[in-house]
mmCIF file of C-alpha atoms in Angstrom:
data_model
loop_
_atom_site.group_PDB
_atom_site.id
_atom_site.type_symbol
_atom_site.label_atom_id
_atom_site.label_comp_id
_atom_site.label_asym_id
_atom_site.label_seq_id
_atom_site.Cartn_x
_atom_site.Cartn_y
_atom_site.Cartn_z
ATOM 1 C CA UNK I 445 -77.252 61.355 6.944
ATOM 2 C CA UNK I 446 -79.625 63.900 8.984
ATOM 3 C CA UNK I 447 -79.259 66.925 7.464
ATOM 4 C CA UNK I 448 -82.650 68.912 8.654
ATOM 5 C CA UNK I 449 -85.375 68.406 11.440
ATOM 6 C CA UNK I 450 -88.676 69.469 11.003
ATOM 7 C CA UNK I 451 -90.616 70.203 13.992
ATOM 8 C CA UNK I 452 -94.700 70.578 14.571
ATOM 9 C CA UNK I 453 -95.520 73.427 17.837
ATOM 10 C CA UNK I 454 -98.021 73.360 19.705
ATOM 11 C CA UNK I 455 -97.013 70.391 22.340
ATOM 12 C CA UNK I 456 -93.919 70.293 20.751
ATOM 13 C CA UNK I 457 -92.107 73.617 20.772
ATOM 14 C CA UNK I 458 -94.530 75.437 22.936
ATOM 15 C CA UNK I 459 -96.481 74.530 25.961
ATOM 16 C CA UNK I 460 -99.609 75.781 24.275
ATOM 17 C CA UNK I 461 -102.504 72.379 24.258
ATOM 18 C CA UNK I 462 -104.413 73.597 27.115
ATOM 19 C CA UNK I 463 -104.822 77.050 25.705
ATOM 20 C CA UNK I 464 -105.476 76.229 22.371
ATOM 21 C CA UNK I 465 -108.113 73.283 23.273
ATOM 22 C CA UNK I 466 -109.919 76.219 25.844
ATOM 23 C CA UNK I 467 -110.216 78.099 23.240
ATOM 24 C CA UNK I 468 -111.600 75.888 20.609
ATOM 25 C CA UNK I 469 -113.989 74.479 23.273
ATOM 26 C CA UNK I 470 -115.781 77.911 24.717
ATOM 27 C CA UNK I 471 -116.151 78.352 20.652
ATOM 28 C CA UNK I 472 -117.646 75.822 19.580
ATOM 29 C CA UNK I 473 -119.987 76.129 22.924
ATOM 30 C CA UNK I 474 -121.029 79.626 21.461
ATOM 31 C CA UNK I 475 -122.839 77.900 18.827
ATOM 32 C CA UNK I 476 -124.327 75.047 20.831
ATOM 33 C CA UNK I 477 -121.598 72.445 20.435
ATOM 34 C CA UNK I 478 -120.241 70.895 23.762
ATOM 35 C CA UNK I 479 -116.547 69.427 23.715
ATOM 36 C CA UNK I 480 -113.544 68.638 25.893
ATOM 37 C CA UNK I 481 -110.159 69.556 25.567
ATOM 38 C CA UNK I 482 -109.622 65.695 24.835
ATOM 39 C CA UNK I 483 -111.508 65.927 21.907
ATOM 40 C CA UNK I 484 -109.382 68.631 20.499
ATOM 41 C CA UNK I 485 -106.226 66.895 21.677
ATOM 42 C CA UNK I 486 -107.384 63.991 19.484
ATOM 43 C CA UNK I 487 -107.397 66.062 16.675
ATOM 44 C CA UNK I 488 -104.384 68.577 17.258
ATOM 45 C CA UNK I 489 -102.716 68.961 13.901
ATOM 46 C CA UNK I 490 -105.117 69.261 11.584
ATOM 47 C CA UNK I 491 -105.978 72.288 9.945
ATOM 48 C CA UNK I 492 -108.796 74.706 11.121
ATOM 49 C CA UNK I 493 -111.044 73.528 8.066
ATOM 50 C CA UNK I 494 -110.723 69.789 9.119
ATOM 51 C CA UNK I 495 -110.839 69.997 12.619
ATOM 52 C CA UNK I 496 -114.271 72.393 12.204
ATOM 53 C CA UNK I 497 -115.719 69.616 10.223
ATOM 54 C CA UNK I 498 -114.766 66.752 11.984
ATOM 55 C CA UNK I 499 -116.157 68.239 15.599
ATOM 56 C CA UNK I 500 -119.323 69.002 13.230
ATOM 57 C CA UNK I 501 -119.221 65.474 12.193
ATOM 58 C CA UNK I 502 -119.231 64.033 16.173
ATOM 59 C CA UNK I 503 -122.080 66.183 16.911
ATOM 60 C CA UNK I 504 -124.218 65.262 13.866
ATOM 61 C CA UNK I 505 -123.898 68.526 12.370
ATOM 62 C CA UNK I 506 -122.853 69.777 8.610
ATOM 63 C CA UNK I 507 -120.713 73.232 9.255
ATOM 64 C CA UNK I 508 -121.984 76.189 6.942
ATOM 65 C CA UNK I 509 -118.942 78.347 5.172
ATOM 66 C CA UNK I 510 -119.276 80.641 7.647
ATOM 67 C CA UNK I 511 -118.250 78.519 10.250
ATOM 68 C CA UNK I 512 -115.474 77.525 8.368
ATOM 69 C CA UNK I 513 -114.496 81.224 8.365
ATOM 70 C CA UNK I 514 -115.264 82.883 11.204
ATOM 71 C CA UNK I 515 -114.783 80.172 13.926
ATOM 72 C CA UNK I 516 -111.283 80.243 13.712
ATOM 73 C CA UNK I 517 -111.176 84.089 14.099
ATOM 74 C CA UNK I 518 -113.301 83.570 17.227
ATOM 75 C CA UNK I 519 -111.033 81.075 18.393
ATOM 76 C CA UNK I 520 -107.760 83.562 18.378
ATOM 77 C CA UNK I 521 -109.779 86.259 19.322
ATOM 78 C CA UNK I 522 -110.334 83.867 22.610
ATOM 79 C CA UNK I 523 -106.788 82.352 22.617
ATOM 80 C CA UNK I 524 -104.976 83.495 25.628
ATOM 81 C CA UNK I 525 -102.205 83.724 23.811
ATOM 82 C CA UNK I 526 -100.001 85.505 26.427
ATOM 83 C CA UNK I 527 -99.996 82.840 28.578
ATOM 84 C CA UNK I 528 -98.191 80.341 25.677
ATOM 85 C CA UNK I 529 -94.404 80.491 26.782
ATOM 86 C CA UNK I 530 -92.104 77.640 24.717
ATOM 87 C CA UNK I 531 -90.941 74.536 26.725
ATOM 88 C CA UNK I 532 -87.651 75.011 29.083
ATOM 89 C CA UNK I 533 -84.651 75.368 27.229
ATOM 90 C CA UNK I 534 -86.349 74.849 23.657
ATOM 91 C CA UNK I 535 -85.291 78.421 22.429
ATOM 92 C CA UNK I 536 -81.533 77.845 23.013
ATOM 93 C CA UNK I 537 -81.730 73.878 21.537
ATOM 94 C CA UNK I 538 -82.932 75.193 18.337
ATOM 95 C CA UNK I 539 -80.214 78.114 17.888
ATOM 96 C CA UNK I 540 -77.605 75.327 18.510
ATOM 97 C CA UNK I 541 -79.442 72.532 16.469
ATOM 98 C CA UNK I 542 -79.079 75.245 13.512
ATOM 99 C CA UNK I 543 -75.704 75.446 13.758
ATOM 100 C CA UNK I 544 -75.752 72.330 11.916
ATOM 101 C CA UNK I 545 -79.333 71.270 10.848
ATOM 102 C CA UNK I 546 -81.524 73.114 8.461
ATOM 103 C CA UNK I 547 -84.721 73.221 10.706
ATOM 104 C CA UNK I 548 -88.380 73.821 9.210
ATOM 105 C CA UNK I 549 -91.573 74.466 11.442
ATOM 106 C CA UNK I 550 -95.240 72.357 9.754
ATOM 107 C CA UNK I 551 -97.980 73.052 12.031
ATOM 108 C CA UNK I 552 -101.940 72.923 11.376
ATOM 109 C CA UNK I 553 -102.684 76.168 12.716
ATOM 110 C CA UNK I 554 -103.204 79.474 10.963
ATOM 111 C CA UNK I 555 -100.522 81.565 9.696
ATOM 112 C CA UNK I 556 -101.256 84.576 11.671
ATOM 113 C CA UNK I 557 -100.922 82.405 15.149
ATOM 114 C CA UNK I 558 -97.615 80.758 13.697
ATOM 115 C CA UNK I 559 -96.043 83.803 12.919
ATOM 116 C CA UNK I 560 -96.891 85.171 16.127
ATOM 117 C CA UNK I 561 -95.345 82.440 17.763
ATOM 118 C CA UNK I 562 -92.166 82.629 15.563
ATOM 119 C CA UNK I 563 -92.274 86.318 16.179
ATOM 120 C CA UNK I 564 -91.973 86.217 19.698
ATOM 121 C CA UNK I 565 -89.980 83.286 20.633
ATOM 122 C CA UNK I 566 -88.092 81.215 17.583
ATOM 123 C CA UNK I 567 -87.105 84.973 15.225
ATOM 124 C CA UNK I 568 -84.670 83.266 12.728
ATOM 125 C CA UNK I 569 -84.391 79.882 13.859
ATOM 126 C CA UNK I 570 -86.685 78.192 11.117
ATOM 127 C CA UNK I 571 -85.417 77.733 7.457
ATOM 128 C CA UNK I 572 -88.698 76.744 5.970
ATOM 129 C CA UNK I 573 -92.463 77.156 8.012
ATOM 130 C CA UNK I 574 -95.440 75.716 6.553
ATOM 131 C CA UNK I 575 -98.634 76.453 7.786
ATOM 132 C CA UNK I 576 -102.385 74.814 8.206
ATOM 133 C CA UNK I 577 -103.310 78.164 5.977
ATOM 134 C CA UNK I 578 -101.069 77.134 3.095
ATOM 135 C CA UNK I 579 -102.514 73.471 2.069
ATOM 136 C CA UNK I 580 -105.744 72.098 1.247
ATOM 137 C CA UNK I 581 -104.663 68.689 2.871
ATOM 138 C CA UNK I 582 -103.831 69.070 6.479
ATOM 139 C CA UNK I 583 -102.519 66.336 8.856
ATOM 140 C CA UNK I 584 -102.947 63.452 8.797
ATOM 141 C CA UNK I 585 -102.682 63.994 5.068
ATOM 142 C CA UNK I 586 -98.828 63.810 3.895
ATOM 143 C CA UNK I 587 -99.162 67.342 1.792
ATOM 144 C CA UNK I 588 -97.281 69.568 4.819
ATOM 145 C CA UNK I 589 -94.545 67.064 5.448
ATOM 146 C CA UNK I 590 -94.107 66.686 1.537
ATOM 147 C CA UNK I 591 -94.062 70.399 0.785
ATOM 148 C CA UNK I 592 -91.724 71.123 3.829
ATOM 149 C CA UNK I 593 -89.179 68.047 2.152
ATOM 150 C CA UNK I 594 -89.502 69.668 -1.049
ATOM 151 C CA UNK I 595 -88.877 73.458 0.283
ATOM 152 C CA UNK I 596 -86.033 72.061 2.565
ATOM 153 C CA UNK I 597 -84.877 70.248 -1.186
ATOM 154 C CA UNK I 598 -83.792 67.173 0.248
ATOM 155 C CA UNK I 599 -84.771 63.647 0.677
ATOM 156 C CA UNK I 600 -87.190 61.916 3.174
ATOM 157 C CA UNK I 601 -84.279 59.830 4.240
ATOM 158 C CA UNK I 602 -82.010 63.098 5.260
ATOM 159 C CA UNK I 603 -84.806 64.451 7.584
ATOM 160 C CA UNK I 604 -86.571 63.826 10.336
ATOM 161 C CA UNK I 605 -89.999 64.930 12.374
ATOM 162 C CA UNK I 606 -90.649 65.325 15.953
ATOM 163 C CA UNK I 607 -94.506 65.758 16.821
ATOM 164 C CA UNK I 608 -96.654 64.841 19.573
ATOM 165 C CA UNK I 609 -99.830 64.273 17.804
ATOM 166 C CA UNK I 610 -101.724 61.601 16.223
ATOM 167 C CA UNK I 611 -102.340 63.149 13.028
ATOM 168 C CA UNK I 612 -99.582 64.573 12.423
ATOM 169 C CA UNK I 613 -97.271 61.396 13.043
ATOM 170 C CA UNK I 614 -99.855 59.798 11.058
ATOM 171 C CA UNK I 615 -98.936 62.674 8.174
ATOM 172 C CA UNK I 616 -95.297 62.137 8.859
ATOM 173 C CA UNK I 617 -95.475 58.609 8.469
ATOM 174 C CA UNK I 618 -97.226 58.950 5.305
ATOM 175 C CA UNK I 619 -94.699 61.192 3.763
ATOM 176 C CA UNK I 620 -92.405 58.440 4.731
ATOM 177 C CA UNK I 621 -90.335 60.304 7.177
ATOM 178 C CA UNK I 622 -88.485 59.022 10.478
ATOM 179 C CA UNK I 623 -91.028 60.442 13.122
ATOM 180 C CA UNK I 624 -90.102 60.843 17.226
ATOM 181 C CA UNK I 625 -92.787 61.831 19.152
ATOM 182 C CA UNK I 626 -92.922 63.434 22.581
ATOM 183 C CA UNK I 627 -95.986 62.260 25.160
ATOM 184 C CA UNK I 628 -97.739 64.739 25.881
ATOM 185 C CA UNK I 629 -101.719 65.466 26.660
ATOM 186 C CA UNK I 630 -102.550 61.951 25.034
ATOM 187 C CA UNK I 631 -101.719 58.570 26.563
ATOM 188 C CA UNK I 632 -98.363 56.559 24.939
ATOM 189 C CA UNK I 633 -100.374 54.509 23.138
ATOM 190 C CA UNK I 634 -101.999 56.918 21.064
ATOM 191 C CA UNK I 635 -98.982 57.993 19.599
ATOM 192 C CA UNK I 636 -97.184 54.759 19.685
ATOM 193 C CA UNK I 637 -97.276 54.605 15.550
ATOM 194 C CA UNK I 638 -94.181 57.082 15.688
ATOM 195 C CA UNK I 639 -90.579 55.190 15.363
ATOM 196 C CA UNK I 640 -89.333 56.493 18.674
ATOM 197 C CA UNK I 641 -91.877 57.294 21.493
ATOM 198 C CA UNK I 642 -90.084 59.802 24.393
ATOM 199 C CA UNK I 643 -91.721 60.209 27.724
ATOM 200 C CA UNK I 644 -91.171 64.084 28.249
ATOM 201 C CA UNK I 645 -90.151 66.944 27.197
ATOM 202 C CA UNK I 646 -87.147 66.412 29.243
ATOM 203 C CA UNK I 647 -86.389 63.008 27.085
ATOM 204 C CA UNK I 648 -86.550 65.344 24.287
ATOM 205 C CA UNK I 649 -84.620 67.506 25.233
ATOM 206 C CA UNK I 650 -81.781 65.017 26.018
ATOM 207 C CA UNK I 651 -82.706 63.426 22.459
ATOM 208 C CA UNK I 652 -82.279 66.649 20.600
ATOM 209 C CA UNK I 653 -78.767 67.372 22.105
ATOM 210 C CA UNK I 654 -77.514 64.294 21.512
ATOM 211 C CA UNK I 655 -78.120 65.087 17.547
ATOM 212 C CA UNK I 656 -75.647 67.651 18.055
ATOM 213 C CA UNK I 657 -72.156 66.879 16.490
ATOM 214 C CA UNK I 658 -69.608 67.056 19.309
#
């Protein structure tokens, strides 16, 4: 029996992928590193720490601890943040979804930029929120999805993900949780490892609904 749905944001909750990608991109070009918003859509999920080294990694490059420190502040200095507005009808789905679901929130960005989000647009909704600050082991590892299952206190059977991204479907899959994910900036197939692919946000929106008890 479903009993709580855990949900990642960026590309899920928020309409946020373009932004956050710009962001990461006129970054990393600050310190000579040239990348496309595809290449940060191919790693949305993981933590800051992971994606840093992984873009390093592409470009033949070891990161020094500073850039695992201050690139991310560069990047939400950068962030146009007000321009991040959650997908139509999102805000109300949730309040009505928690009528009768616990919900949690497991995203790989920082905690400042989650709570931000929360802040402004989902204030109350979320019983548990784990951020890409609080683990070691980002997506794709299964740590979030585990520590959101054991703050929620229930089973992997009584819960459910929705995500968008490869990673993190991978990381819900891992934790060995039914996963739907959303298309989004990637092609289907990308994400076609989730248990139920949806087309839209509009699908998911129609999806989510239908969860609700009549």
């Amino acid at each position: 029996m479903l009993k709580a749905i855990i949900f990642d944001v960026d590309g899920v909750l928020i309409d946020s992928m373009r932004f956050q990608a710009d962001a990461w991109v006129k970054t990393f070009k600050e310190i000579g590193i040239n990348i496309t918003r595809e290449d940060i859509y191919e790693l949305e999920g993981s933590n800051n720490k992971r994606l840093i080294k992984s873009i390093f990694e592409e470009a033949g490059k070891e990161p020094e601890p500073w850039h695992l420190e201050q690139l991310p502040e560069k990047k939400r200095e950068i962030l146009e943040f007000d321009r991040i507005k959650p997908y139509e009808g999102i805000p109300d789905c949730l309040k009505a979804l928690k009528r009768h679901f616990k919900l949690a929130l497991v995203s790989g960005s920082h905690t400042d930029t989650v709570n931000k989000v929360v802040n402004k647009y989902f204030s109350n909704c979320f019983d548990v929120i784990i951020t890409g600050s609080d683990l070691e082991r980002g997506k794709p590892d299964p740590d979030p999805y585990l520590k959101a299952l054991e703050k929620l206190d229930l089973a992997k059977n009584e819960c459910m993900v929705i995500e968008n991204a490869p990673l993190g479907i991978t990381a819900a899959k891992r934790a060995g949780i039914y996963c739907v994910a959303v298309t989004g900036m990637l092609e289907p197939e990308k994400i076609e490892h989730a248990d139920l692919v949806l087309e839209n946000h509009a699908a998911l929106f129609k999806y989510l609904k239908n969860l609700i008890p009549k």
